Tab-separated table of C-alpha atoms in Angstrom:
chain	number	residue	atom	x	y	z
A	1	UNK	CA	-22.725	68.603	6.137
A	2	UNK	CA	-26.419	68.591	6.765
A	3	UNK	CA	-27.577	66.289	9.494
A	4	UNK	CA	-30.790	64.638	8.416
A	5	UNK	CA	-32.729	62.898	11.160
A	6	UNK	CA	-34.224	59.830	9.587
A	7	UNK	CA	-35.925	58.344	12.596
A	8	UNK	CA	-39.077	59.990	13.727
A	9	UNK	CA	-37.686	60.587	17.194
A	10	UNK	CA	-35.061	63.253	17.591
A	11	UNK	CA	-31.712	61.838	18.542
A	12	UNK	CA	-29.578	62.334	21.593
A	13	UNK	CA	-26.360	64.294	21.275
A	14	UNK	CA	-23.417	62.520	22.864
A	15	UNK	CA	-20.181	64.451	23.321
A	16	UNK	CA	-16.890	63.479	24.940
A	17	UNK	CA	-15.466	61.977	27.035
A	18	UNK	CA	-12.482	62.959	24.901
A	19	UNK	CA	-11.564	66.429	23.779
A	20	UNK	CA	-13.903	67.923	21.237
A	21	UNK	CA	-14.474	71.319	19.673
A	22	UNK	CA	-16.479	73.684	21.843
A	23	UNK	CA	-17.542	77.115	20.616
A	24	UNK	CA	-17.663	79.961	23.069
A	25	UNK	CA	-18.714	83.549	22.556
A	26	UNK	CA	-16.672	85.568	25.021
A	27	UNK	CA	-16.529	89.367	25.182
A	28	UNK	CA	-18.114	89.587	21.709
A	29	UNK	CA	-15.581	87.281	20.120
A	30	UNK	CA	-15.990	83.710	18.854
A	31	UNK	CA	-13.542	81.093	20.041
A	32	UNK	CA	-13.144	77.446	19.196
A	33	UNK	CA	-11.639	75.383	21.991
A	34	UNK	CA	-10.714	71.708	22.183
A	35	UNK	CA	-11.710	70.561	25.638
A	36	UNK	CA	-13.205	67.630	27.546
A	37	UNK	CA	-16.756	67.838	28.892
A	38	UNK	CA	-15.375	68.194	32.399
A	39	UNK	CA	-13.734	71.510	31.546
A	40	UNK	CA	-15.333	74.215	33.697
A	41	UNK	CA	-15.994	77.598	32.168
A	42	UNK	CA	-13.448	79.024	34.629
A	43	UNK	CA	-10.660	76.707	33.439
A	44	UNK	CA	-11.623	77.291	29.829
A	45	UNK	CA	-11.362	81.053	30.293
A	46	UNK	CA	-8.116	80.926	32.240
A	47	UNK	CA	-6.237	78.043	30.655
A	48	UNK	CA	-7.558	77.865	27.095
A	49	UNK	CA	-8.279	81.537	26.393
A	50	UNK	CA	-5.721	83.160	28.671
A	51	UNK	CA	-8.391	85.326	30.295
A	52	UNK	CA	-7.114	85.188	33.852
A	53	UNK	CA	-9.271	87.999	35.278
A	54	UNK	CA	-11.754	85.535	36.784
A	55	UNK	CA	-9.935	83.924	39.722
A	56	UNK	CA	-9.867	80.342	40.922
A	57	UNK	CA	-10.074	80.324	44.696
A	58	UNK	CA	-12.529	77.947	46.394
A	59	UNK	CA	-13.499	76.174	43.167
A	60	UNK	CA	-16.772	75.063	44.783
A	61	UNK	CA	-19.167	77.978	44.436
A	62	UNK	CA	-18.637	79.723	47.748
A	63	UNK	CA	-16.238	82.661	47.286
A	64	UNK	CA	-17.373	84.401	44.091
A	65	UNK	CA	-13.894	85.203	42.776
A	66	UNK	CA	-14.739	83.362	39.525
A	67	UNK	CA	-17.917	85.377	38.833
A	68	UNK	CA	-18.599	86.110	35.171
A	69	UNK	CA	-21.763	87.188	33.393
A	70	UNK	CA	-23.552	84.632	31.239
A	71	UNK	CA	-26.510	85.898	29.205
A	72	UNK	CA	-26.764	88.936	31.474
A	73	UNK	CA	-26.705	87.025	34.776
A	74	UNK	CA	-23.755	86.740	37.170
A	75	UNK	CA	-22.813	83.073	37.744
A	76	UNK	CA	-19.943	81.123	39.286
A	77	UNK	CA	-17.826	79.970	36.356
A	78	UNK	CA	-16.218	77.263	38.537
A	79	UNK	CA	-19.577	75.473	38.715
A	80	UNK	CA	-20.441	75.944	35.059
A	81	UNK	CA	-19.369	73.478	32.386
A	82	UNK	CA	-17.837	75.152	29.326
A	83	UNK	CA	-19.682	72.740	27.040
A	84	UNK	CA	-22.998	74.026	28.414
A	85	UNK	CA	-22.160	77.631	27.551
A	86	UNK	CA	-22.234	77.272	23.782
A	87	UNK	CA	-24.591	79.754	22.157
A	88	UNK	CA	-24.467	81.934	25.242
A	89	UNK	CA	-22.954	85.354	25.639
A	90	UNK	CA	-20.123	85.367	28.194
A	91	UNK	CA	-18.751	88.562	29.649
A	92	UNK	CA	-15.570	88.740	31.716
A	93	UNK	CA	-13.713	91.563	33.456
A	94	UNK	CA	-11.381	91.825	30.450
A	95	UNK	CA	-14.159	93.377	28.372
A	96	UNK	CA	-14.868	96.260	30.723
A	97	UNK	CA	-12.167	98.733	29.762
A	98	UNK	CA	-12.803	100.013	26.223
A	99	UNK	CA	-10.127	101.652	24.047
A	100	UNK	CA	-7.835	102.119	27.017
A	101	UNK	CA	-10.574	103.795	29.042
A	102	UNK	CA	-11.647	102.246	32.310
A	103	UNK	CA	-15.262	101.274	32.901
A	104	UNK	CA	-17.126	103.389	35.451
A	105	UNK	CA	-16.962	100.522	37.949
A	106	UNK	CA	-13.207	100.230	37.629
A	107	UNK	CA	-12.860	103.984	37.974
A	108	UNK	CA	-15.120	103.990	41.048
A	109	UNK	CA	-13.139	101.118	42.656
A	110	UNK	CA	-9.961	103.161	42.272
A	111	UNK	CA	-11.536	106.361	43.556
A	112	UNK	CA	-13.094	104.652	46.580
A	113	UNK	CA	-10.016	102.464	47.175
A	114	UNK	CA	-12.376	99.480	47.231
A	115	UNK	CA	-9.806	96.749	47.800
A	116	UNK	CA	-6.722	95.786	49.650
A	117	UNK	CA	-5.231	92.667	48.039
A	118	UNK	CA	-7.520	92.925	44.997
A	119	UNK	CA	-7.983	89.209	44.479
A	120	UNK	CA	-11.776	89.268	44.813
A	121	UNK	CA	-12.110	92.494	42.798
A	122	UNK	CA	-12.880	91.067	39.338
A	123	UNK	CA	-15.695	88.987	40.835
A	124	UNK	CA	-17.057	91.914	42.862
A	125	UNK	CA	-17.010	94.121	39.760
A	126	UNK	CA	-18.760	91.552	37.564
A	127	UNK	CA	-21.531	91.109	40.157
A	128	UNK	CA	-21.970	94.877	40.270
A	129	UNK	CA	-21.813	95.146	36.466
A	130	UNK	CA	-24.780	92.725	36.222
A	131	UNK	CA	-26.646	94.814	38.783
A	132	UNK	CA	-26.015	98.140	37.048
A	133	UNK	CA	-26.885	96.734	33.614
A	134	UNK	CA	-30.279	95.800	35.010
A	135	UNK	CA	-30.840	98.599	37.531
A	136	UNK	CA	-29.145	101.986	36.942
A	137	UNK	CA	-30.552	103.396	40.209
A	138	UNK	CA	-29.600	100.852	42.862
A	139	UNK	CA	-30.064	101.487	46.562
A	140	UNK	CA	-27.340	100.628	49.073
A	141	UNK	CA	-29.313	97.507	49.861
A	142	UNK	CA	-29.395	96.479	46.179
A	143	UNK	CA	-25.625	96.883	46.041
A	144	UNK	CA	-25.137	94.834	49.199
A	145	UNK	CA	-27.323	92.068	47.865
A	146	UNK	CA	-25.545	92.098	44.505
A	147	UNK	CA	-22.163	91.334	46.063
A	148	UNK	CA	-23.490	89.046	48.794
A	149	UNK	CA	-22.096	86.066	46.896
A	150	UNK	CA	-18.568	87.544	46.711
A	151	UNK	CA	-16.284	87.137	49.697
A	152	UNK	CA	-13.632	89.760	50.517
A	153	UNK	CA	-11.314	88.441	53.219
A	154	UNK	CA	-9.610	91.834	53.523
A	155	UNK	CA	-12.947	93.254	54.619
A	156	UNK	CA	-13.224	96.072	52.086
A	157	UNK	CA	-17.006	95.713	51.947
A	158	UNK	CA	-17.976	99.280	52.976
A	159	UNK	CA	-15.752	100.683	50.243
A	160	UNK	CA	-17.039	98.149	47.722
A	161	UNK	CA	-20.597	99.282	48.488
A	162	UNK	CA	-19.576	102.929	48.035
A	163	UNK	CA	-17.819	102.088	44.770
A	164	UNK	CA	-20.971	100.368	43.486
A	165	UNK	CA	-23.090	103.420	44.247
A	166	UNK	CA	-20.491	105.812	42.816
A	167	UNK	CA	-20.238	103.804	39.594
A	168	UNK	CA	-24.019	104.039	39.225
A	169	UNK	CA	-23.734	107.807	39.611
A	170	UNK	CA	-20.939	108.035	37.025
A	171	UNK	CA	-22.962	105.990	34.549
A	172	UNK	CA	-26.079	108.066	35.093
A	173	UNK	CA	-24.206	111.338	34.613
A	174	UNK	CA	-22.627	109.990	31.423
A	175	UNK	CA	-26.032	109.026	30.113
A	176	UNK	CA	-27.429	112.421	31.042
A	177	UNK	CA	-24.491	114.239	29.456
B	1	UNK	CA	-13.319	65.560	38.563
B	2	UNK	CA	-13.305	62.363	36.492
B	3	UNK	CA	-14.204	62.744	32.868
B	4	UNK	CA	-17.616	61.819	31.489
B	5	UNK	CA	-19.746	61.723	28.401
B	6	UNK	CA	-22.018	64.714	28.118
B	7	UNK	CA	-25.401	63.847	26.682
B	8	UNK	CA	-28.086	66.220	25.565
B	9	UNK	CA	-31.461	64.485	25.250
B	10	UNK	CA	-34.019	65.780	22.743
B	11	UNK	CA	-36.940	65.269	25.146
B	12	UNK	CA	-37.943	64.175	28.619
B	13	UNK	CA	-38.678	60.608	27.567
B	14	UNK	CA	-35.138	60.109	26.261
B	15	UNK	CA	-33.737	61.762	29.361
B	16	UNK	CA	-35.327	59.261	31.754
B	17	UNK	CA	-34.412	56.394	29.423
B	18	UNK	CA	-30.793	57.489	29.546
B	19	UNK	CA	-30.864	57.687	33.335
B	20	UNK	CA	-31.741	54.007	33.555
B	21	UNK	CA	-28.199	53.057	32.665
B	22	UNK	CA	-25.761	52.654	35.559
B	23	UNK	CA	-23.262	55.410	36.140
B	24	UNK	CA	-25.529	58.073	34.687
B	25	UNK	CA	-26.564	61.243	36.512
B	26	UNK	CA	-28.683	64.176	35.474
B	27	UNK	CA	-27.392	67.743	35.655
B	28	UNK	CA	-29.471	70.919	35.738
B	29	UNK	CA	-28.023	73.920	37.626
B	30	UNK	CA	-25.008	71.800	38.601
B	31	UNK	CA	-24.397	73.731	41.814
B	32	UNK	CA	-24.716	70.641	43.979
B	33	UNK	CA	-23.532	67.934	41.584
B	34	UNK	CA	-20.297	69.538	40.337
B	35	UNK	CA	-18.796	70.069	43.807
B	36	UNK	CA	-19.652	66.416	44.565
B	37	UNK	CA	-17.904	65.356	41.362
B	38	UNK	CA	-14.876	67.537	42.048
B	39	UNK	CA	-14.420	65.922	45.436
B	40	UNK	CA	-14.959	62.467	43.830
B	41	UNK	CA	-17.973	61.829	45.992
B	42	UNK	CA	-19.663	60.926	42.749
B	43	UNK	CA	-17.982	60.036	39.491
B	44	UNK	CA	-20.676	59.431	36.907
B	45	UNK	CA	-19.584	58.152	33.515
B	46	UNK	CA	-22.382	60.007	31.765
B	47	UNK	CA	-24.169	63.243	32.491
B	48	UNK	CA	-27.575	63.934	31.018
B	49	UNK	CA	-28.008	67.647	30.482
B	50	UNK	CA	-31.527	68.582	31.558
B	51	UNK	CA	-31.069	72.264	30.774
B	52	UNK	CA	-31.787	71.486	27.145
B	53	UNK	CA	-35.329	70.427	28.015
B	54	UNK	CA	-37.177	73.664	27.353
B	55	UNK	CA	-40.441	71.849	28.167
B	56	UNK	CA	-39.451	71.975	31.880
B	57	UNK	CA	-38.935	75.723	31.954
B	58	UNK	CA	-42.210	77.478	32.788
B	59	UNK	CA	-44.168	79.132	35.550
B	60	UNK	CA	-47.943	79.005	35.217
B	61	UNK	CA	-50.714	80.177	37.446
B	62	UNK	CA	-54.457	79.894	37.268
B	63	UNK	CA	-57.291	80.320	39.718
B	64	UNK	CA	-58.257	76.638	39.711
B	65	UNK	CA	-54.932	74.830	39.856
B	66	UNK	CA	-52.736	77.385	41.595
B	67	UNK	CA	-49.091	77.404	40.574
B	68	UNK	CA	-47.379	74.941	38.264
B	69	UNK	CA	-43.656	75.472	38.243
B	70	UNK	CA	-41.444	73.646	35.757
B	71	UNK	CA	-38.505	71.883	37.409
B	72	UNK	CA	-35.911	73.981	35.562
B	73	UNK	CA	-37.227	77.294	36.938
B	74	UNK	CA	-34.323	78.939	38.729
B	75	UNK	CA	-34.409	80.215	42.299
B	76	UNK	CA	-33.844	83.751	40.952
B	77	UNK	CA	-36.881	83.434	38.683
B	78	UNK	CA	-39.033	82.277	41.604
B	79	UNK	CA	-37.803	85.046	43.856
B	80	UNK	CA	-38.527	87.773	41.325
B	81	UNK	CA	-41.822	86.466	39.923
B	82	UNK	CA	-44.537	89.034	40.598
B	83	UNK	CA	-47.358	86.499	40.994
B	84	UNK	CA	-45.378	84.414	43.451
B	85	UNK	CA	-44.469	87.530	45.457
B	86	UNK	CA	-48.092	88.551	45.563
B	87	UNK	CA	-49.858	85.244	46.172
B	88	UNK	CA	-47.330	82.993	47.909
B	89	UNK	CA	-44.663	85.353	49.278
B	90	UNK	CA	-43.353	82.658	51.622
B	91	UNK	CA	-41.871	80.910	48.580
B	92	UNK	CA	-40.236	84.075	47.253
B	93	UNK	CA	-38.776	84.703	50.728
B	94	UNK	CA	-37.369	81.191	50.943
B	95	UNK	CA	-35.846	81.442	47.443
B	96	UNK	CA	-34.320	84.854	48.195
B	97	UNK	CA	-32.387	83.582	51.199
B	98	UNK	CA	-31.564	80.134	49.790
B	99	UNK	CA	-28.148	81.000	48.353
B	100	UNK	CA	-25.978	83.749	46.896
B	101	UNK	CA	-27.221	85.658	43.821
B	102	UNK	CA	-24.930	83.672	41.520
B	103	UNK	CA	-26.192	80.342	42.864
B	104	UNK	CA	-29.791	81.545	42.640
B	105	UNK	CA	-29.232	82.320	38.971
B	106	UNK	CA	-27.954	78.798	38.439
B	107	UNK	CA	-29.858	76.508	40.811
B	108	UNK	CA	-33.264	75.122	39.860
B	109	UNK	CA	-36.320	74.352	41.975
B	110	UNK	CA	-36.131	70.660	41.017
B	111	UNK	CA	-32.477	70.423	41.982
B	112	UNK	CA	-33.037	72.336	45.193
B	113	UNK	CA	-35.469	69.667	46.379
B	114	UNK	CA	-33.112	66.844	45.362
B	115	UNK	CA	-29.870	68.285	46.757
B	116	UNK	CA	-27.583	66.203	48.940
B	117	UNK	CA	-27.016	66.913	52.614
B	118	UNK	CA	-24.198	69.226	53.739
B	119	UNK	CA	-22.932	66.949	56.550
B	120	UNK	CA	-19.145	67.263	56.557
B	121	UNK	CA	-18.677	63.523	57.050
B	122	UNK	CA	-20.891	62.839	54.044
B	123	UNK	CA	-19.037	65.441	51.960
B	124	UNK	CA	-15.582	64.147	52.903
B	125	UNK	CA	-14.587	61.277	50.577
B	126	UNK	CA	-12.408	59.713	53.296
B	127	UNK	CA	-15.401	58.885	55.488
B	128	UNK	CA	-17.566	56.037	54.284
B	129	UNK	CA	-20.512	57.083	56.382
B	130	UNK	CA	-23.822	55.265	56.701
B	131	UNK	CA	-25.534	57.458	54.122
B	132	UNK	CA	-22.851	56.519	51.580
B	133	UNK	CA	-23.360	52.787	52.238
B	134	UNK	CA	-21.125	52.373	55.299
B	135	UNK	CA	-22.004	51.215	58.805
B	136	UNK	CA	-21.506	54.333	60.918
B	137	UNK	CA	-22.936	57.802	61.189
B	138	UNK	CA	-19.789	59.606	62.305
B	139	UNK	CA	-21.656	62.767	63.254
B	140	UNK	CA	-23.684	61.089	66.013
B	141	UNK	CA	-20.532	60.731	68.129
B	142	UNK	CA	-18.473	63.363	66.314
B	143	UNK	CA	-18.758	67.002	65.377
B	144	UNK	CA	-22.463	67.635	65.172
B	145	UNK	CA	-23.321	71.264	65.808
B	146	UNK	CA	-25.196	71.554	62.495
B	147	UNK	CA	-26.921	68.186	62.722
B	148	UNK	CA	-30.393	66.883	63.559
B	149	UNK	CA	-32.192	67.123	66.867
B	150	UNK	CA	-35.098	64.981	65.711
B	151	UNK	CA	-35.024	61.516	64.137
B	152	UNK	CA	-31.241	61.547	64.231
B	153	UNK	CA	-30.703	57.854	63.667
B	154	UNK	CA	-29.408	56.111	61.520
B	155	UNK	CA	-28.200	59.350	59.853
B	156	UNK	CA	-28.290	62.727	61.608
B	157	UNK	CA	-27.657	64.990	58.610
B	158	UNK	CA	-30.312	67.617	57.995
B	159	UNK	CA	-31.986	68.371	54.704
B	160	UNK	CA	-30.481	71.668	53.487
B	161	UNK	CA	-33.302	72.991	51.282
B	162	UNK	CA	-34.957	76.305	52.098
B	163	UNK	CA	-37.630	75.855	49.462
B	164	UNK	CA	-38.759	72.495	50.836
B	165	UNK	CA	-40.149	73.728	54.199
B	166	UNK	CA	-41.838	76.680	52.469
B	167	UNK	CA	-43.361	74.462	49.797
B	168	UNK	CA	-44.476	71.923	52.376
B	169	UNK	CA	-46.171	74.702	54.377
B	170	UNK	CA	-47.981	75.613	51.151
B	171	UNK	CA	-49.175	72.007	50.716
B	172	UNK	CA	-47.182	71.601	47.513
B	173	UNK	CA	-46.696	68.437	45.453
B	174	UNK	CA	-44.134	67.313	42.921
B	175	UNK	CA	-44.791	65.589	39.639
B	176	UNK	CA	-42.317	62.777	38.990
B	177	UNK	CA	-41.625	61.194	35.639
B	178	UNK	CA	-39.811	57.857	35.345
B	179	UNK	CA	-39.253	55.251	32.682
B	180	UNK	CA	-42.190	53.093	33.670
B	181	UNK	CA	-44.582	55.432	35.400
B	182	UNK	CA	-45.283	58.962	36.383
B	183	UNK	CA	-47.352	60.561	39.075
B	184	UNK	CA	-47.817	63.325	41.584
B	185	UNK	CA	-46.947	63.025	45.261
B	186	UNK	CA	-47.193	65.484	48.113
B	187	UNK	CA	-43.892	66.712	49.588
B	188	UNK	CA	-44.728	64.824	52.792
B	189	UNK	CA	-44.644	61.636	50.676
B	190	UNK	CA	-41.668	62.756	48.607
B	191	UNK	CA	-39.311	63.265	51.537
B	192	UNK	CA	-38.651	60.111	53.554
B	193	UNK	CA	-36.360	59.296	56.410
B	194	UNK	CA	-33.383	57.395	55.025
B	195	UNK	CA	-33.332	53.685	55.732
B	196	UNK	CA	-30.985	50.809	54.912
B	197	UNK	CA	-32.851	49.960	51.718
B	198	UNK	CA	-33.050	53.624	50.578
B	199	UNK	CA	-30.057	55.663	51.743
B	200	UNK	CA	-31.340	59.050	50.636
B	201	UNK	CA	-33.922	61.579	51.818
B	202	UNK	CA	-36.412	61.230	48.962
B	203	UNK	CA	-38.343	58.507	47.186
B	204	UNK	CA	-36.891	59.542	43.832
B	205	UNK	CA	-35.502	56.597	41.850
B	206	UNK	CA	-32.258	56.797	39.845
B	207	UNK	CA	-34.200	56.950	36.596
B	208	UNK	CA	-36.825	59.391	37.788
B	209	UNK	CA	-36.973	63.158	37.612
B	210	UNK	CA	-39.031	65.868	39.238
B	211	UNK	CA	-40.660	67.592	36.312
B	212	UNK	CA	-43.022	70.013	38.022
B	213	UNK	CA	-43.762	71.536	41.418
B	214	UNK	CA	-47.423	72.237	42.092
B	215	UNK	CA	-48.693	74.685	44.692
B	216	UNK	CA	-52.463	74.481	45.193
B	217	UNK	CA	-54.699	77.524	45.448
B	218	UNK	CA	-54.757	78.861	48.961
B	219	UNK	CA	-57.770	79.620	51.042
B	220	UNK	CA	-59.034	83.167	50.528
B	221	UNK	CA	-57.395	84.861	53.499
B	222	UNK	CA	-54.026	83.194	53.931
B	223	UNK	CA	-50.600	84.461	54.896
B	224	UNK	CA	-47.214	82.899	55.364
B	225	UNK	CA	-43.717	83.599	56.560
B	226	UNK	CA	-40.300	81.953	56.210
B	227	UNK	CA	-37.687	82.662	58.867
B	228	UNK	CA	-34.128	81.364	58.658
B	229	UNK	CA	-31.362	81.473	61.232
B	230	UNK	CA	-27.825	81.340	59.858
B	231	UNK	CA	-24.388	81.484	61.459
B	232	UNK	CA	-23.448	84.456	59.301
B	233	UNK	CA	-25.505	87.382	58.113
B	234	UNK	CA	-25.625	86.832	54.389
B	235	UNK	CA	-26.024	83.436	52.988
B	236	UNK	CA	-25.365	80.115	54.605
B	237	UNK	CA	-27.312	76.922	55.019
B	238	UNK	CA	-29.985	77.181	57.694
B	239	UNK	CA	-29.105	76.349	61.271
B	240	UNK	CA	-32.846	76.237	61.771
B	241	UNK	CA	-35.631	77.569	59.628
B	242	UNK	CA	-39.369	77.715	59.992
B	243	UNK	CA	-42.110	78.020	57.421
B	244	UNK	CA	-45.616	78.873	58.582
B	245	UNK	CA	-48.690	79.280	56.390
B	246	UNK	CA	-51.939	80.248	58.119
B	247	UNK	CA	-55.467	80.562	56.769
B	248	UNK	CA	-57.520	83.083	58.694
B	249	UNK	CA	-61.089	83.700	59.654
B	250	UNK	CA	-60.654	87.364	60.541
B	251	UNK	CA	-58.138	87.211	63.393
B	252	UNK	CA	-58.732	83.558	64.190
B	253	UNK	CA	-56.658	80.767	62.722
B	254	UNK	CA	-58.739	78.435	60.557
B	255	UNK	CA	-55.809	76.190	59.848
B	256	UNK	CA	-52.037	76.336	59.909
B	257	UNK	CA	-49.146	74.380	58.450
B	258	UNK	CA	-45.894	74.669	60.355
B	259	UNK	CA	-42.687	73.125	58.969
B	260	UNK	CA	-39.181	73.216	60.406
B	261	UNK	CA	-35.951	73.037	58.433
B	262	UNK	CA	-32.483	72.188	59.776
B	263	UNK	CA	-33.756	69.990	62.601
B	264	UNK	CA	-34.297	66.572	61.008
B	265	UNK	CA	-33.062	64.582	58.002
B	266	UNK	CA	-36.170	65.749	56.159
B	267	UNK	CA	-38.284	68.936	56.311
B	268	UNK	CA	-40.176	68.463	59.546
B	269	UNK	CA	-43.872	69.219	59.712
B	270	UNK	CA	-45.207	69.622	63.252
B	271	UNK	CA	-48.940	68.723	63.450
B	272	UNK	CA	-48.956	69.021	67.265
B	273	UNK	CA	-48.110	72.724	67.006
B	274	UNK	CA	-50.600	73.219	64.161
B	275	UNK	CA	-53.302	71.685	66.366
B	276	UNK	CA	-52.636	74.165	69.173
B	277	UNK	CA	-53.199	77.250	67.013
B	278	UNK	CA	-56.229	75.905	65.151
B	279	UNK	CA	-59.407	77.905	65.854
B	280	UNK	CA	-57.501	80.303	68.080
B	281	UNK	CA	-56.621	83.961	67.970
B	282	UNK	CA	-52.842	83.863	68.363
B	283	UNK	CA	-51.691	85.293	71.667
B	284	UNK	CA	-48.233	85.124	73.137
B	285	UNK	CA	-49.336	82.167	75.309
B	286	UNK	CA	-50.697	80.256	72.337
B	287	UNK	CA	-47.557	80.968	70.272
B	288	UNK	CA	-45.367	79.833	73.168
B	289	UNK	CA	-47.215	76.576	73.666
B	290	UNK	CA	-47.178	75.926	69.909
B	291	UNK	CA	-43.424	76.428	69.907
B	292	UNK	CA	-43.041	74.005	72.845
B	293	UNK	CA	-45.179	71.431	71.037
B	294	UNK	CA	-43.170	71.840	67.831
B	295	UNK	CA	-39.990	70.698	69.570
B	296	UNK	CA	-41.491	67.976	71.704
B	297	UNK	CA	-39.354	64.869	71.587
B	298	UNK	CA	-36.279	66.731	70.347
B	299	UNK	CA	-33.066	65.042	71.466
B	300	UNK	CA	-29.995	67.137	70.935
B	301	UNK	CA	-26.603	65.641	70.208
B	302	UNK	CA	-23.452	66.856	71.994
B	303	UNK	CA	-23.093	70.200	70.185
B	304	UNK	CA	-26.530	71.159	68.869
B	305	UNK	CA	-28.716	71.755	71.922
B	306	UNK	CA	-28.921	75.414	70.890
B	307	UNK	CA	-31.151	74.378	67.987
B	308	UNK	CA	-34.031	73.659	70.369
B	309	UNK	CA	-34.122	77.180	71.771
B	310	UNK	CA	-33.516	78.633	68.310
B	311	UNK	CA	-36.342	76.644	66.728
B	312	UNK	CA	-38.791	77.512	69.506
B	313	UNK	CA	-37.955	81.189	69.179
B	314	UNK	CA	-38.438	81.101	65.403
B	315	UNK	CA	-41.803	79.308	65.620
B	316	UNK	CA	-43.012	81.821	68.171
B	317	UNK	CA	-41.726	84.804	66.211
B	318	UNK	CA	-43.281	83.508	62.986
B	319	UNK	CA	-46.698	83.048	64.614
B	320	UNK	CA	-46.593	86.397	66.399
B	321	UNK	CA	-45.563	88.223	63.228
B	322	UNK	CA	-48.381	86.669	61.229
B	323	UNK	CA	-50.878	87.488	63.992
B	324	UNK	CA	-49.734	91.091	64.055
B	325	UNK	CA	-50.193	91.355	60.302
B	326	UNK	CA	-53.628	89.746	60.480
B	327	UNK	CA	-54.795	92.502	62.825
B	328	UNK	CA	-54.007	95.198	60.300
């Protein structure tokens, strides 16, 4: 149904407070959810779409375990409203492995043993993915800065930094090959 | 978080109209508001989504007016903007240390200036502190190691913004649009000490929005620095920060603006220290006496006396660093 605006002034769009359809584009797939405006992107991914890679830890934008990529930028999905992500491209850890093959970052995390408990790992990897997408030749300092918003209470940071650099190498050699 | 209506306005005029209704809040980056809503510190019935207002997303520069930065510009955009890095690096520095990369991708310059204080009594819903309309500032007698050492009554929370001291050192202004009027005020006018009739750190009314931040053209030979002390190495809110912008006549200071963060409820400009360096070549003695003057009148609470020494050291280091660079 075409929406014709009769008044000269464009109208406001009011949605909620009850559940309503929200369209999300996650890992190159379209989804229609029925959620309230208060639904965070993190809860939408985990509870409505079953994508539990992004973790809910602090739920207040401090720890980084919920990091996903929205329109190419890493963000905290716990502080993002799902309703405000329509028409955006959302990337989560679930999209990294392709056809049963691990992404270079995942491979590098295994090779460098870049975790202990592994709970922060999806967030760390998504922050590094955003970095490598933008900068294929990062310095150690670039890598450190990229994961500076992701806490690892096990203290695996040195190995995480090495994994970031190794993944960059793997990607470069693949491109060169 | 209580539920709410989510409203997308077609333009700025509708946005401020909508904000006039009680129980309505605006949301841009959401990095400050959503945690407040999750802890039920605020429970607005309606949220007005400013992110839809493309007209507030720009960064312009020209030789006459300086910088005009739309309120929706993110901290990451400010940090990485080539013109800002070249002409007013102090602002890029402040943006780069303001928060984690994720938060810098989300948070906006307008929201950064309007953010609420981080005082733990204010953030805890079980304390009805003075700033939230109660009678008592619990931090004055309580746990206060992160609190103010200047102007600490009736509320001793400190303003958490990193951009604010840097912008104030640059002589910046904000353009405010409301339902009835609009206008431009300097940051010194925008930030006000909270008082019983206005329990917040700015003059911004409930139905008003910052729409633009303006940074005037700087004097020909000008340099600035932003230093921030934190209690951990990567990102945290400032214990103390200092923003210094100096205009030079060769190695002599023509004029300086020195602003402290983390020491008072608002970004704290220190004219007494600025006066000491004016018309001087900065030596260690001059920098030391400027740092003493900057903290004159400071009255620490039980746990924050360290902020005095920290602030003095930062002021001195900032001035000495700029002087060194001016010699080259």
